[in-house]
Each structure stands twice: as structure tokens, then as C-alpha cells.
PDB file of C-alpha atoms and ligand atoms in Angstrom:
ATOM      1  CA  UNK A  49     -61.935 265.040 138.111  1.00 33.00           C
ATOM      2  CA  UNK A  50     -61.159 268.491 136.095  1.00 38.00           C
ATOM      3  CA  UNK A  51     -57.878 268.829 138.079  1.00 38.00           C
ATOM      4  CA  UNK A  52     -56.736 265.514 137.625  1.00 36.00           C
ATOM      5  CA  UNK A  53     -57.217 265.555 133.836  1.00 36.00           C
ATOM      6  CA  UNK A  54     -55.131 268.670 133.824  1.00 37.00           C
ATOM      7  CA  UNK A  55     -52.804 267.361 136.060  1.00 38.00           C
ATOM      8  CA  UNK A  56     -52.589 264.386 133.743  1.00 36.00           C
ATOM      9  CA  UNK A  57     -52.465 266.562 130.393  1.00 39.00           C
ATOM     10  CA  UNK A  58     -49.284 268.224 132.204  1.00 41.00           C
ATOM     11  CA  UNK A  59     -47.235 265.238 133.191  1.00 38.00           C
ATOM     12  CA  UNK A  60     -47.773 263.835 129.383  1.00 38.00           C
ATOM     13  CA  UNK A  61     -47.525 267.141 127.849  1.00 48.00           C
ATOM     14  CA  UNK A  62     -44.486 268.106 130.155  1.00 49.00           C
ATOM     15  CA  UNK A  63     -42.961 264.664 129.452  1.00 47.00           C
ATOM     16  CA  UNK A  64     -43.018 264.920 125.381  1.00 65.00           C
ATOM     17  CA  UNK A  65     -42.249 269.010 125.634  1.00 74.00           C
ATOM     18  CA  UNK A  66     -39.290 269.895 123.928  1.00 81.00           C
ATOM     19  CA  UNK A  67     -37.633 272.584 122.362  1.00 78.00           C
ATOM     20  CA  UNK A  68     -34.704 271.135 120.484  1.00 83.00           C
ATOM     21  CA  UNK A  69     -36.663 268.374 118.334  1.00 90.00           C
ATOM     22  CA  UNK A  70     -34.214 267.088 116.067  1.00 93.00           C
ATOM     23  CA  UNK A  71     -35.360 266.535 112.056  1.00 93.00           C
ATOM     24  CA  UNK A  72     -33.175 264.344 109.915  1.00 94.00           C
ATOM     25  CA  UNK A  73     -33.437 265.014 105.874  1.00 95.00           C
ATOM     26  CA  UNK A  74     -31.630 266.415 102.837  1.00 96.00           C
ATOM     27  CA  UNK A  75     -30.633 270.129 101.975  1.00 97.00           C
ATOM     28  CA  UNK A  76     -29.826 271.098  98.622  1.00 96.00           C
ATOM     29  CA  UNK A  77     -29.050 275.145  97.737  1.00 95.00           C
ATOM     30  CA  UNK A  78     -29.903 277.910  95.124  1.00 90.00           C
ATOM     31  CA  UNK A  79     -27.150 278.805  93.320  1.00 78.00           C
ATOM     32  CA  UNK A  80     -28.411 282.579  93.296  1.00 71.00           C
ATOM     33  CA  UNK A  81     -28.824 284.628  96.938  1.00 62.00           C
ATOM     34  CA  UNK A  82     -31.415 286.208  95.111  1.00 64.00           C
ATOM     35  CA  UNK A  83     -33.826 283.668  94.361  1.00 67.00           C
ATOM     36  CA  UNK A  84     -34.327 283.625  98.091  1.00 67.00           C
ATOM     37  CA  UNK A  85     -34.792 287.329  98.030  1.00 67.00           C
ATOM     38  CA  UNK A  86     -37.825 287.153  96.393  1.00 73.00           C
ATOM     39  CA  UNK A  87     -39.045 284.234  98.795  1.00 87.00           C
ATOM     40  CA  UNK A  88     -42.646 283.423  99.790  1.00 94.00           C
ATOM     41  CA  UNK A  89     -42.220 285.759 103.248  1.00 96.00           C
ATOM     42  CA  UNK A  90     -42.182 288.988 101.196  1.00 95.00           C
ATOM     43  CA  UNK A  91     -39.050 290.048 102.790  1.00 94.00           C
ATOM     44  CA  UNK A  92     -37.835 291.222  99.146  1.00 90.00           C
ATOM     45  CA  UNK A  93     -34.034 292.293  98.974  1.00 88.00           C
ATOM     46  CA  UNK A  94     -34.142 292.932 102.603  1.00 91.00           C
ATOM     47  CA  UNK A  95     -33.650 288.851 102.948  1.00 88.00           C
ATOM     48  CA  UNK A  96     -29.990 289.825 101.978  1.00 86.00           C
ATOM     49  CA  UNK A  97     -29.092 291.482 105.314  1.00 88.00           C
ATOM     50  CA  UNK A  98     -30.764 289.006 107.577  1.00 90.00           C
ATOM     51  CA  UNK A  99     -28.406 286.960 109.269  1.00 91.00           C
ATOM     52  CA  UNK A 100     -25.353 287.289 107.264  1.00 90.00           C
ATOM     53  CA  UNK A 101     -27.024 285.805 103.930  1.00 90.00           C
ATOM     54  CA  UNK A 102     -27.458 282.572 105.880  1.00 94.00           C
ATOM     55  CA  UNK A 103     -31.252 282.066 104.738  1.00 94.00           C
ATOM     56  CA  UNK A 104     -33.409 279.236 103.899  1.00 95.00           C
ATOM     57  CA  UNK A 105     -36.316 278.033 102.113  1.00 95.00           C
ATOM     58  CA  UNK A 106     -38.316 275.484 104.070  1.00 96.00           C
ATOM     59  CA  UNK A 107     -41.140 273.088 103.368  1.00 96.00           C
ATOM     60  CA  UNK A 108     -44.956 273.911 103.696  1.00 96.00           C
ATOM     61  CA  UNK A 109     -45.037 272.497 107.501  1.00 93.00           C
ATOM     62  CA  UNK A 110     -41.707 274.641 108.352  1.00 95.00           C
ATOM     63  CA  UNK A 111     -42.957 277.665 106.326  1.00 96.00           C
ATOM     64  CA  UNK A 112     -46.637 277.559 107.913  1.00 95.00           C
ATOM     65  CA  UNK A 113     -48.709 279.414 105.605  1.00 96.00           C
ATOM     66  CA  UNK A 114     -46.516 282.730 106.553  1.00 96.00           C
ATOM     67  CA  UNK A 115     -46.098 281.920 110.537  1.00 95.00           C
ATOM     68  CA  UNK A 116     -42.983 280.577 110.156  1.00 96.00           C
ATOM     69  CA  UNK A 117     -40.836 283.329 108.299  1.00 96.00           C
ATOM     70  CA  UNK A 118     -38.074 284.577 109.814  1.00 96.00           C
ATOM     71  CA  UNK A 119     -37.882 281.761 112.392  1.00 96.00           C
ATOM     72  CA  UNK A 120     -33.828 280.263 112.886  1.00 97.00           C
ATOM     73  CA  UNK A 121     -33.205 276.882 112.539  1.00 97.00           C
ATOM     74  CA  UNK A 122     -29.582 275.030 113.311  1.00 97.00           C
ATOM     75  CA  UNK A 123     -28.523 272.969 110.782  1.00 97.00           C
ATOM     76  CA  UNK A 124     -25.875 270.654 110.343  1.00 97.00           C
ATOM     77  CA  UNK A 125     -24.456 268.142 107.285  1.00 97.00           C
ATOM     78  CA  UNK A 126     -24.064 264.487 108.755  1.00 97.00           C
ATOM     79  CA  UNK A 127     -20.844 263.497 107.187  1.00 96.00           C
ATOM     80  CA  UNK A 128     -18.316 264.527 110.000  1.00 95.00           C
ATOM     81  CA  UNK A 129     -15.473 264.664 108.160  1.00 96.00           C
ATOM     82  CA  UNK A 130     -16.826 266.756 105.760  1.00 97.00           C
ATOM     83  CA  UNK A 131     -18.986 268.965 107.487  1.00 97.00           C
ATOM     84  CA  UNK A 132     -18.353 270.673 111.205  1.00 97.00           C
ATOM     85  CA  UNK A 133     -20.558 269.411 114.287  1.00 95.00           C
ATOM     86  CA  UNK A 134     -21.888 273.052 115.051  1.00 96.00           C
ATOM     87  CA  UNK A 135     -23.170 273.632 112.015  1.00 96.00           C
ATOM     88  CA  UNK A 136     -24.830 276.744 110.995  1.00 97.00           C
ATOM     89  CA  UNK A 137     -27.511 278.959 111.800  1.00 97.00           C
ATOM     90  CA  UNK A 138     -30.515 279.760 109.277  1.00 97.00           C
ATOM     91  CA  UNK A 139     -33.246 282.150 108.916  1.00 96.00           C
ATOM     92  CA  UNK A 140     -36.373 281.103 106.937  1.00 96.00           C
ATOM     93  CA  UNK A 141     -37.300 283.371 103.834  1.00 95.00           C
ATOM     94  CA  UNK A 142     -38.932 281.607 101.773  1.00 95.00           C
ATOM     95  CA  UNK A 143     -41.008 278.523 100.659  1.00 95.00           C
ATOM     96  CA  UNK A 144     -39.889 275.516  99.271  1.00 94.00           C
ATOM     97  CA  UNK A 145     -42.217 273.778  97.527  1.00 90.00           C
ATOM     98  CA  UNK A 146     -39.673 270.813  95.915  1.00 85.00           C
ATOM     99  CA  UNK A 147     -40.353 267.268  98.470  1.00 84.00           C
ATOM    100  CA  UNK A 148     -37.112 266.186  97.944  1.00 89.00           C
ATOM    101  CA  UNK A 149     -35.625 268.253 100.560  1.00 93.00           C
ATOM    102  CA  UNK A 150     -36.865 270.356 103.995  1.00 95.00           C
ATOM    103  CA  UNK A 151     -34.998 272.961 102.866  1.00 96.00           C
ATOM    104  CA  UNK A 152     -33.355 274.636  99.982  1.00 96.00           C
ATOM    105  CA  UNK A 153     -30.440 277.029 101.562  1.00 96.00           C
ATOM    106  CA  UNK A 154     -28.657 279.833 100.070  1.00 94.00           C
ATOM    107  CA  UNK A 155     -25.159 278.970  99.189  1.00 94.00           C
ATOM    108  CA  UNK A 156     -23.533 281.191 102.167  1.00 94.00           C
ATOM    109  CA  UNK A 157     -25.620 278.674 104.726  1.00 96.00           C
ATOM    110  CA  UNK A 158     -24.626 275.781 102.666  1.00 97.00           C
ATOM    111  CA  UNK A 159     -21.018 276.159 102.745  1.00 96.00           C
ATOM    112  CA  UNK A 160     -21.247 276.953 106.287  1.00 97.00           C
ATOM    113  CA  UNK A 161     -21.728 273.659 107.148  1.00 98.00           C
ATOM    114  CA  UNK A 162     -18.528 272.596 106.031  1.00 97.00           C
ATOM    115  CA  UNK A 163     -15.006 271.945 107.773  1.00 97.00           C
ATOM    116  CA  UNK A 164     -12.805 274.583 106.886  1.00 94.00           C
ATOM    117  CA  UNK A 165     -11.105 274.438 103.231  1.00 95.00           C
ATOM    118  CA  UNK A 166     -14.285 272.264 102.767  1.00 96.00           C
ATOM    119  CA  UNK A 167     -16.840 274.506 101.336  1.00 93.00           C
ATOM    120  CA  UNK A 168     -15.835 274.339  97.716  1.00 95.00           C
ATOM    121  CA  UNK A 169     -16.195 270.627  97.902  1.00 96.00           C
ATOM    122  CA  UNK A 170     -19.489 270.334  99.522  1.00 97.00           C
ATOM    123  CA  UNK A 171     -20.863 272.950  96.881  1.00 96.00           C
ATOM    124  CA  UNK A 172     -20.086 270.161  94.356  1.00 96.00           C
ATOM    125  CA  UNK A 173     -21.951 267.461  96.102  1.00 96.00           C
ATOM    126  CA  UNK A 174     -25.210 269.882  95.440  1.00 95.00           C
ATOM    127  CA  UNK A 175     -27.538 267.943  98.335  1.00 96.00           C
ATOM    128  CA  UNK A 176     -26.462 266.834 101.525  1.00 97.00           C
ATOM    129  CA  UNK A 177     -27.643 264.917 104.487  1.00 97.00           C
ATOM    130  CA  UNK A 178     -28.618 267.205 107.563  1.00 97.00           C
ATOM    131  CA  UNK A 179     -30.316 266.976 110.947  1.00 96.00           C
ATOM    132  CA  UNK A 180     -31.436 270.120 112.080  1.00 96.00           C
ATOM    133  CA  UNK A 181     -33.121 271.658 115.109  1.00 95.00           C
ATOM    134  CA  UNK A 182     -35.308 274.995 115.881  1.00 93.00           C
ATOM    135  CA  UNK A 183     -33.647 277.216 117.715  1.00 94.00           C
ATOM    136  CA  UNK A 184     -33.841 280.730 118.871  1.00 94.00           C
ATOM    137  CA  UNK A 185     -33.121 283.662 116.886  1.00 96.00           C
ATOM    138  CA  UNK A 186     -31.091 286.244 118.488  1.00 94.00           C
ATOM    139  CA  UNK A 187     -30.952 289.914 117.641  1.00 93.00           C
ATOM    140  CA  UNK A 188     -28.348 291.844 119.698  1.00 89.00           C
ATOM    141  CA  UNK A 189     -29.238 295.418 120.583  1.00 91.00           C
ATOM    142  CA  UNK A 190     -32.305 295.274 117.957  1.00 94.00           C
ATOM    143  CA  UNK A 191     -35.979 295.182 118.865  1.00 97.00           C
ATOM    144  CA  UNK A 192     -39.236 293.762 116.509  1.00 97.00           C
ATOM    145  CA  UNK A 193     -39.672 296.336 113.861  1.00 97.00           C
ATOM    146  CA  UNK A 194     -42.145 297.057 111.803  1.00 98.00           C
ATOM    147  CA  UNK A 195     -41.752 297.991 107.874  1.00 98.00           C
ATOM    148  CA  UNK A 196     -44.834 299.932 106.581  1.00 98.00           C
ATOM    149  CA  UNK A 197     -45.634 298.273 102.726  1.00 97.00           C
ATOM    150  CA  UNK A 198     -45.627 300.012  99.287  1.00 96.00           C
ATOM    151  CA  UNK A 199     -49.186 298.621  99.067  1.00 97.00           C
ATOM    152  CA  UNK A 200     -50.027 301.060 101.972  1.00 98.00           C
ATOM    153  CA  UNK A 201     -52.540 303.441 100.942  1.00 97.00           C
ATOM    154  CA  UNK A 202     -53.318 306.069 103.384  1.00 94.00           C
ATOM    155  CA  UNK A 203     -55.700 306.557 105.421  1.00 94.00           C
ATOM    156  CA  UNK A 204     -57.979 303.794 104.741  1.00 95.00           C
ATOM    157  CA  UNK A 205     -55.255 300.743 104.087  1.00 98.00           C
ATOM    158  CA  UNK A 206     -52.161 299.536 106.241  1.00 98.00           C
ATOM    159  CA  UNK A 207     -50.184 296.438 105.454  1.00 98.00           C
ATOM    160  CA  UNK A 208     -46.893 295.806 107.309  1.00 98.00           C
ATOM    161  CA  UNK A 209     -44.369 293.400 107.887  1.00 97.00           C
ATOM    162  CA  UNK A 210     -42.255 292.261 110.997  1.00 97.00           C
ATOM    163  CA  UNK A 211     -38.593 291.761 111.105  1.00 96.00           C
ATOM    164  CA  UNK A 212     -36.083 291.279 113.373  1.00 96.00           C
ATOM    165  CA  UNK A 213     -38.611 288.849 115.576  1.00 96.00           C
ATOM    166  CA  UNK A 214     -36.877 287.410 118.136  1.00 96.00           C
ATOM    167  CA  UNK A 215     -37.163 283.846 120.184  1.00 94.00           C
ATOM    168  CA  UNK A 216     -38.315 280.617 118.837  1.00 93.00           C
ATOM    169  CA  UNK A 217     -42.373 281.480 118.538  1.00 93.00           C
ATOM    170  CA  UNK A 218     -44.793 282.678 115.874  1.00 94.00           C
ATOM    171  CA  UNK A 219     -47.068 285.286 115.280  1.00 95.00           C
ATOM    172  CA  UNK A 220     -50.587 283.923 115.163  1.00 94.00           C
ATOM    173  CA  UNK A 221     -52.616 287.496 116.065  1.00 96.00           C
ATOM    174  CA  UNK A 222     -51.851 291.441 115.341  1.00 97.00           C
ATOM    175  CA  UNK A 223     -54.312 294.321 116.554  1.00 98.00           C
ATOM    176  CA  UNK A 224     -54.085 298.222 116.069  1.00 98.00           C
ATOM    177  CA  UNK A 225     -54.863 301.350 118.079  1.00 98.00           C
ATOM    178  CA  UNK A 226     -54.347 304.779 118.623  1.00 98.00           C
ATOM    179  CA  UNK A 227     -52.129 305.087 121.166  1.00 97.00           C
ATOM    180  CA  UNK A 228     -54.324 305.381 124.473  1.00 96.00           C
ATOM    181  CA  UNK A 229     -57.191 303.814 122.833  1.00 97.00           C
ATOM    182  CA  UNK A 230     -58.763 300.446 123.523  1.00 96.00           C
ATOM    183  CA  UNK A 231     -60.462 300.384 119.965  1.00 97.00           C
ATOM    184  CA  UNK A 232     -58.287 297.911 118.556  1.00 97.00           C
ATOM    185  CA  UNK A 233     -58.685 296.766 114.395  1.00 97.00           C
ATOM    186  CA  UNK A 234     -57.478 293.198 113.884  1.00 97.00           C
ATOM    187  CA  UNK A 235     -55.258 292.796 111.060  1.00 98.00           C
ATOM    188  CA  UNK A 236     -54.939 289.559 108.506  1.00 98.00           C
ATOM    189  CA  UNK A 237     -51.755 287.539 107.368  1.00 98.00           C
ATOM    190  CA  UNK A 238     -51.836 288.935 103.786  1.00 97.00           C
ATOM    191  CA  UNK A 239     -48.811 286.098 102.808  1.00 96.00           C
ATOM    192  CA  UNK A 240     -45.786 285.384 103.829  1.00 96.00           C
ATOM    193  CA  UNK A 241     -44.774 288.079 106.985  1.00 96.00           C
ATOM    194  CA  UNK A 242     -46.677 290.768 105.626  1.00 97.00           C
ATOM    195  CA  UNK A 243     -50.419 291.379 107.535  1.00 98.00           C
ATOM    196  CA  UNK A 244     -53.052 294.410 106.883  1.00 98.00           C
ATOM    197  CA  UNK A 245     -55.952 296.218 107.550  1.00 98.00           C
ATOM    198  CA  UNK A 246     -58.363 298.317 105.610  1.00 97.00           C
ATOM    199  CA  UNK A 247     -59.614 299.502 109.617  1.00 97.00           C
ATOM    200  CA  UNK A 248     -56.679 302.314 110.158  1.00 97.00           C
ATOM    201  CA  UNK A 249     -57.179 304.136 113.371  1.00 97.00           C
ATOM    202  CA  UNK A 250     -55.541 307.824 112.657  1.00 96.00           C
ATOM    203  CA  UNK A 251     -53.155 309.145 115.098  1.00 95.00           C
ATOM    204  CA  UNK A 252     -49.664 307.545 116.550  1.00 97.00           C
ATOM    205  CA  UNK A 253     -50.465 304.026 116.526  1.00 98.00           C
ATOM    206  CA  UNK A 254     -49.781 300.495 118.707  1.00 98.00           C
ATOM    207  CA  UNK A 255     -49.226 297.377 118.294  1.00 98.00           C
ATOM    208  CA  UNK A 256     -50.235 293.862 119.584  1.00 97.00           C
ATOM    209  CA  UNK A 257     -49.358 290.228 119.152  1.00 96.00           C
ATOM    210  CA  UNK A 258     -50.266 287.161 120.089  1.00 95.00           C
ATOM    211  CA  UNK A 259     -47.291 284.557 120.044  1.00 94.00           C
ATOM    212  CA  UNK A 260     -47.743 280.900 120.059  1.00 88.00           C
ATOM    213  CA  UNK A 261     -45.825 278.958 122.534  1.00 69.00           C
ATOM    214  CA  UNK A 262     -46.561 275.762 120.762  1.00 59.00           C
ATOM    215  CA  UNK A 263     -48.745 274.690 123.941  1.00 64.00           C
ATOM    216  CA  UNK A 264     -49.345 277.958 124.617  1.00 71.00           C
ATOM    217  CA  UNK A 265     -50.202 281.738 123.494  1.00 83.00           C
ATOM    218  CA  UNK A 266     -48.618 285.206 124.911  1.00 88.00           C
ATOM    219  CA  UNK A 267     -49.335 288.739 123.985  1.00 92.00           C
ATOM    220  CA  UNK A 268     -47.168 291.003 123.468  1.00 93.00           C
ATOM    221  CA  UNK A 269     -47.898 294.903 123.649  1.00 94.00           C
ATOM    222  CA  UNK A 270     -45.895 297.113 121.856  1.00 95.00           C
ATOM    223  CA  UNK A 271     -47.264 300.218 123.751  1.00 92.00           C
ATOM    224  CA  UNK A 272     -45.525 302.989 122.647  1.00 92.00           C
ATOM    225  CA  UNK A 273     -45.897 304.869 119.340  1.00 96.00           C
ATOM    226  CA  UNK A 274     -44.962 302.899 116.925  1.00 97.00           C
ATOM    227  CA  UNK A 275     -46.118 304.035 114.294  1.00 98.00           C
ATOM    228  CA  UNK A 276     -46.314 307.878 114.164  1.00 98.00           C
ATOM    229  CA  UNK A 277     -49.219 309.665 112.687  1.00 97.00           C
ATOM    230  CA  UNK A 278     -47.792 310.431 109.415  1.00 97.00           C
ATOM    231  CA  UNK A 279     -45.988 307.313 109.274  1.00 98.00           C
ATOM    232  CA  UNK A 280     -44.453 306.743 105.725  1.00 97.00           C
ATOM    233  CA  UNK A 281     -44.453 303.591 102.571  1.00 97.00           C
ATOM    234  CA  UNK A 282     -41.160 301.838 102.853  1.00 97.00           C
ATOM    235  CA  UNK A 283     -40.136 302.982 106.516  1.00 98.00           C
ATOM    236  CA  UNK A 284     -38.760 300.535 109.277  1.00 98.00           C
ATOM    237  CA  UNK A 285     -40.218 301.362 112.488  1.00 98.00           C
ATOM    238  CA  UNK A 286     -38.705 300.392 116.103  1.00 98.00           C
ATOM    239  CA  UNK A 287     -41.815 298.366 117.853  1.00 97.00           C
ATOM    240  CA  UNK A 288     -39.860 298.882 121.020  1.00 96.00           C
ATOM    241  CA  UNK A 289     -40.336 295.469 122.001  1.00 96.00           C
ATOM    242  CA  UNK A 290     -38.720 292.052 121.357  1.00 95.00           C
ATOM    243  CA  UNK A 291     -40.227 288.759 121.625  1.00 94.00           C
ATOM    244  CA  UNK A 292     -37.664 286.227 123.797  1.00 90.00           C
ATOM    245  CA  UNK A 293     -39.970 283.148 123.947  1.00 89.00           C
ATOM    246  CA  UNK A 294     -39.188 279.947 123.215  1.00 89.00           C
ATOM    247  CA  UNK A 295     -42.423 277.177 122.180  1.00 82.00           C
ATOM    248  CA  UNK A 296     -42.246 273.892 122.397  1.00 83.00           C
ATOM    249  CA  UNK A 297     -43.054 270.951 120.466  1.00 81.00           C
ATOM    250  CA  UNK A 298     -43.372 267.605 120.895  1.00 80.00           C
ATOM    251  CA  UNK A 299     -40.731 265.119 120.584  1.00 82.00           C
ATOM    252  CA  UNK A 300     -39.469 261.928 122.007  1.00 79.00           C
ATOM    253  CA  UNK A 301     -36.396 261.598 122.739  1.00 80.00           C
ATOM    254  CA  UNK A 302     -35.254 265.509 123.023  1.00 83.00           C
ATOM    255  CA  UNK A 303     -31.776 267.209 122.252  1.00 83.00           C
ATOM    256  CA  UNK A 304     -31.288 269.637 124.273  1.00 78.00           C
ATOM    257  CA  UNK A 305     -27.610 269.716 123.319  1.00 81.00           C
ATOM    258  CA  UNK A 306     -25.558 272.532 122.038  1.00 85.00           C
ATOM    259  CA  UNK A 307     -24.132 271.883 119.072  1.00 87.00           C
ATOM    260  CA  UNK A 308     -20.646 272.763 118.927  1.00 83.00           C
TER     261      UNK A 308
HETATM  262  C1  NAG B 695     -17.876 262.276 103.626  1.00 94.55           C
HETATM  263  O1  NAG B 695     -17.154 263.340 103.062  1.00 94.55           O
HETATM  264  C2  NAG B 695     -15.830 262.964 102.671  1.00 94.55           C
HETATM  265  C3  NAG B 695     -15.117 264.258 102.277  1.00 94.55           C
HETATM  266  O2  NAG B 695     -15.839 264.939 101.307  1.00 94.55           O
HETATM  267  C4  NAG B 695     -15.926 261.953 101.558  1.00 94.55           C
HETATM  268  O3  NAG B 695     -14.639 261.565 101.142  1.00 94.55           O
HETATM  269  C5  NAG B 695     -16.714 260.735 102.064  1.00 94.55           C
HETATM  270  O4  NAG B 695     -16.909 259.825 100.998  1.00 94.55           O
HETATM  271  C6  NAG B 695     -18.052 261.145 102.611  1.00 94.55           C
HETATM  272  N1  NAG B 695     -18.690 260.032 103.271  1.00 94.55           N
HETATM  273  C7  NAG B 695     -19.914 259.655 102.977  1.00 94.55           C
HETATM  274  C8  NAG B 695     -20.445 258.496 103.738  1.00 94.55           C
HETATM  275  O5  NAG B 695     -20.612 260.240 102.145  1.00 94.55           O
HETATM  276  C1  NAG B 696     -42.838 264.468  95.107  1.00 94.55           C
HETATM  277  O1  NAG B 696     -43.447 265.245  94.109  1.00 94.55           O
HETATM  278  C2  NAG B 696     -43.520 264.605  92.862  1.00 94.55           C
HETATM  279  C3  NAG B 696     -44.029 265.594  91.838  1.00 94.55           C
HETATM  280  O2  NAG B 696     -45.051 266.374  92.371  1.00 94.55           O
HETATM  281  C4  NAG B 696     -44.416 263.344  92.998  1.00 94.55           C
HETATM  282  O3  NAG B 696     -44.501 262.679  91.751  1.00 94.55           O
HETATM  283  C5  NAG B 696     -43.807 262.437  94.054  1.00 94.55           C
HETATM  284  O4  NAG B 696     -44.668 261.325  94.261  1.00 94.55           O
HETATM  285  C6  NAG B 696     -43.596 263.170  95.362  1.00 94.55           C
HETATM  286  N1  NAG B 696     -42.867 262.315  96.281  1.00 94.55           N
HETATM  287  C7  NAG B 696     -43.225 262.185  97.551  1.00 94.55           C
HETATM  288  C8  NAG B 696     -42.342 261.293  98.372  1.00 94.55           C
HETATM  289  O5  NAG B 696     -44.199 262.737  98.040  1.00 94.55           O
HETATM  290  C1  NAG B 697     -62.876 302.138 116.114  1.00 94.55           C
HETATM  291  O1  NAG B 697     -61.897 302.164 115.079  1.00 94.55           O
HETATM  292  C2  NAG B 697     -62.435 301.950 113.783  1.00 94.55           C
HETATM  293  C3  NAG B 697     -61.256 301.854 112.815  1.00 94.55           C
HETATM  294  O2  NAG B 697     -60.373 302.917 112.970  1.00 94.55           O
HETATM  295  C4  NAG B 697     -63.402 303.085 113.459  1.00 94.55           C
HETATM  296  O3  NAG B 697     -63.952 302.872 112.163  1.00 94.55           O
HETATM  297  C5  NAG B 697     -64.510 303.127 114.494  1.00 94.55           C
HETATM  298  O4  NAG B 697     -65.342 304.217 114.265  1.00 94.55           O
HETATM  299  C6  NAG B 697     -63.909 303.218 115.898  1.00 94.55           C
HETATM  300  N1  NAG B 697     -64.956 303.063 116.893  1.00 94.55           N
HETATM  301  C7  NAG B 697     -65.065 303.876 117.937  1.00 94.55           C
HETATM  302  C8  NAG B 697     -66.186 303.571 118.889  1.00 94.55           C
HETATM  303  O5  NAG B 697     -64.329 304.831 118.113  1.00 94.55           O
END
């Protein structure tokens, strides 16, 4: 009876499974990169490099209390002869707390929706109609990293933040250790993509996550030394590892187009 509930759960499940569920709403955009610099994520004037200044703010159920920073969305205006059918690629940064909209872009992402020659005149419309879909978010030759906080106070406090993370997934767990040890200290989600600890093992220390799949959880075990013992306020760190997983959510029907 077990099995065939499972077996059950998995044809429905597997039937509804998608990773390309398409949205349809508005997108307006900030008229200053920078107000998405100081975004909800915590990803200060770093938010500048990510992605070529294509960044986003998205609504509470796209921003996720914090899970959802730094995850890439596609995005694309619906007026064809205005705006091209690939559309661009976003990163999320920040929170947008305004219900008119799913998403607030920065003017780079905004204007790279449009047809070329184009980008003037869909800056002057102000809000547009999109439909947009999660996607993965690539990083070529560049693993997770870790950035150690200014609110760091050592030994007894560690906050950090992740960057660079890979896939189409989010973070849900993050433990600590020595490196060698099995005494692991949980940390919290402080806000946004920033997570800490006042339970700092000493020594060269490891990482690992736990990664929702939407209907299911991975870890991932950044093994290594991570970060060293006199690791440093402010530094970027190499985790070594890069998360290429891709959740799923559920959707009826699913796109699993390209866009181009
Ligand atoms: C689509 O964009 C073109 C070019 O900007 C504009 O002339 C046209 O009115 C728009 N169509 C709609 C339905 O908004
Ligand atoms: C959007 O927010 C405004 C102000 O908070 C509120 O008055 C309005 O009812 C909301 N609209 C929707 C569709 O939720
Ligand atoms: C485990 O690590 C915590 C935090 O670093 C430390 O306080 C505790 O004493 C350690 N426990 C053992 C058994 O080593």
C-alpha cells in the first residue's frame, strides 16, 4: 500500500514537475543601479559586478525571506516588436516590496529587453509587460565563495555570505567544522544571503549546505579549507565547490523552451 502511494505521489509529482514555469506580470525599473546595491540580500556594492549590472528586485514569494538571493531569472517584455524574444537574464538582489510589479529591475536589465535601437524608448514607457521563467545561473570558471562579514567578531562570532551560487536551487541549511572534525555548529539566515554563528570552531574551517530541489534536498560539502584559521573581515573565500542543481516546481503546462 506504502509503495503504491509513492508510486502514485511520483507519477503526479513527475507529471506537474517542471523547471521552466512561466510567470506573466509587469516590470518597472530603478532609475539608480545603486538602489539595488543596497538591496534586501546584503550583497552591498558587490551587487554591481554580478552579472553585468543585470539585477533585480523581486517580490516576497521570489525573494523568500533571503533563500532566493542571487537566484537568475529570464525575463522577457511581451510586445515583440518592441522588445527581443530572448530576453535577458537577471540576478535577484534585492526585495521588492511595491505589488504592482514581480520585479523592479535595474535599468541595464530593463533595456536589455529591448530590440536593438529600442532601449531608449522602452526606458520611457517606465513598466512593461513580461513573462519570465527561473532559470539556471551560470558561473564560468568560478566556484561558491564565501565573503567573511564586517560584523565578524573573532573568535566567538562568524557571519558570512555566499556568492557566486550556481544552478537553479536554494540554500535552506549551513553547518561549520574544523576541517577533519565531525563537530559541526549550525548557522542561521541572519537576512538576506548573509547567515552566522556565535558557535566558531577555531582552526581551518568547512563548509556544508543543504540545497532544496523544490521536491527535494542535497548536501553539499565543501571539504576543503575554506576558511583558513586566521581568516579575515571583508575577504572572499573560494568554497571549492559549485552547486549545478536545478529544482523543480510545479506547473501545468511547462516551457521547457529556450528562449531565443
Ligand atoms: C509595442 O511597441 C511598439 C514600439 O514601441 C509600439 O508602437 C506599440 O504600440 C506597442 N504595442 C502595444 C500593444 O503596446
Ligand atoms: C497593493 O498595496 C496597496 C497599498 O499597500 C493596497 O492598497 C492595494 O490593495 C494592494 N493591491 C493588491 C492587488 O494587493
Ligand atoms: C564542538 O564545537 C563547539 C563550537 O566550536 C564547541 O563549543 C564544543 O566544545 C565542541 N564540542 C566538542 C565535543 O568538541
Amino acid at each position: 500500500m506504502a509503495f503504491f502511494i509513492c508510486f502514485l505521489f511520483f507519477l503526479i509529482s513527475s507529471a506537474t514537475a517542471c523547471d521552466r514555469c512561466v510567470h506573466q506580470t509587469r516590470a518597472a525599473y530603478y532609475s539608480k543601479a545603486s538602489s539595488l546595491s543596497s538591496g534586501a540580500c546584503g550583497y552591498g556594492s558587490l551587487a554591481l559586478g554580478f552579472n553585468s549590472g543585470n539585477l533585480a528586485a523581486g517580490v516576497p514569494s521570489l525573494y523568500k525571506d533571503g533563500a532566493g538571493c542571487g537566484a537568475c531569472f529570464q525575463i522577457r517584455c511581451k510586445n515583440t516588436s518592441l522588445c527581443s524574444r530572448e530576453g535577458t537574464v537577471v540576478i535577484l538582489t534585492d526585495l521588492n516590496n511595491n505589488n504592482q510589479t514581480d520585479f523592479v529591475l535595474s535599468s541595464r536589465a530593463f533595456m536589455a529587453m529591448a530590440q536593438k535601437g529600442l532601449d531608449q524608448h522602452i526606458l520611457k514607457l517606465g513598466i512593461v509587460h513580461v513573462e519570465y521563467k527561473r532559470v539556471p545561473c551560470q558561473y564560468k570558471n568560478q566556484n561558491l565563495a564565501v565573503r567573511v562579514e564586517e560584523s565578524s567578531q573573532k573568535p566567538h562570532y562568524l557571519a558570512i555570505k555566499f556568492l557566486y551560487q550556481g544552478g537553479q536551487t536554494e540554500i535552506v541549511g549551513v553547518d561549520v567544522a574544523q576541517v577533519g572534525s565531525s563537530n559541526w555548529s549550525f548557522l542561521s539566515r541572519n537576512h538576506g544571503a548573509v547567515w552566522d554563528t556565535n558557535r566558531v570552531p577555531s582552526g581551518p574551517l568547512q563548509f556544508r549546505l543543504v540545497v532544496t530541489g523544490g521536491y527535494d534536498g542535497k548536501w553539499i560539502w565543501a571539504k576543503k579549507s575554506v576558511l583558513p584559521a586566521d581568516w579575515e573581515i571583508g575577504v572572499i573565500y573560494d568554497s571549492g565547490v559549485q552547486i549545478d542543481d536545478i529544482a523543480q516546481e510545479g506547473c501545468s503546462p511547462c516551457d521547457d523552451e529556450t528562449w531565443r
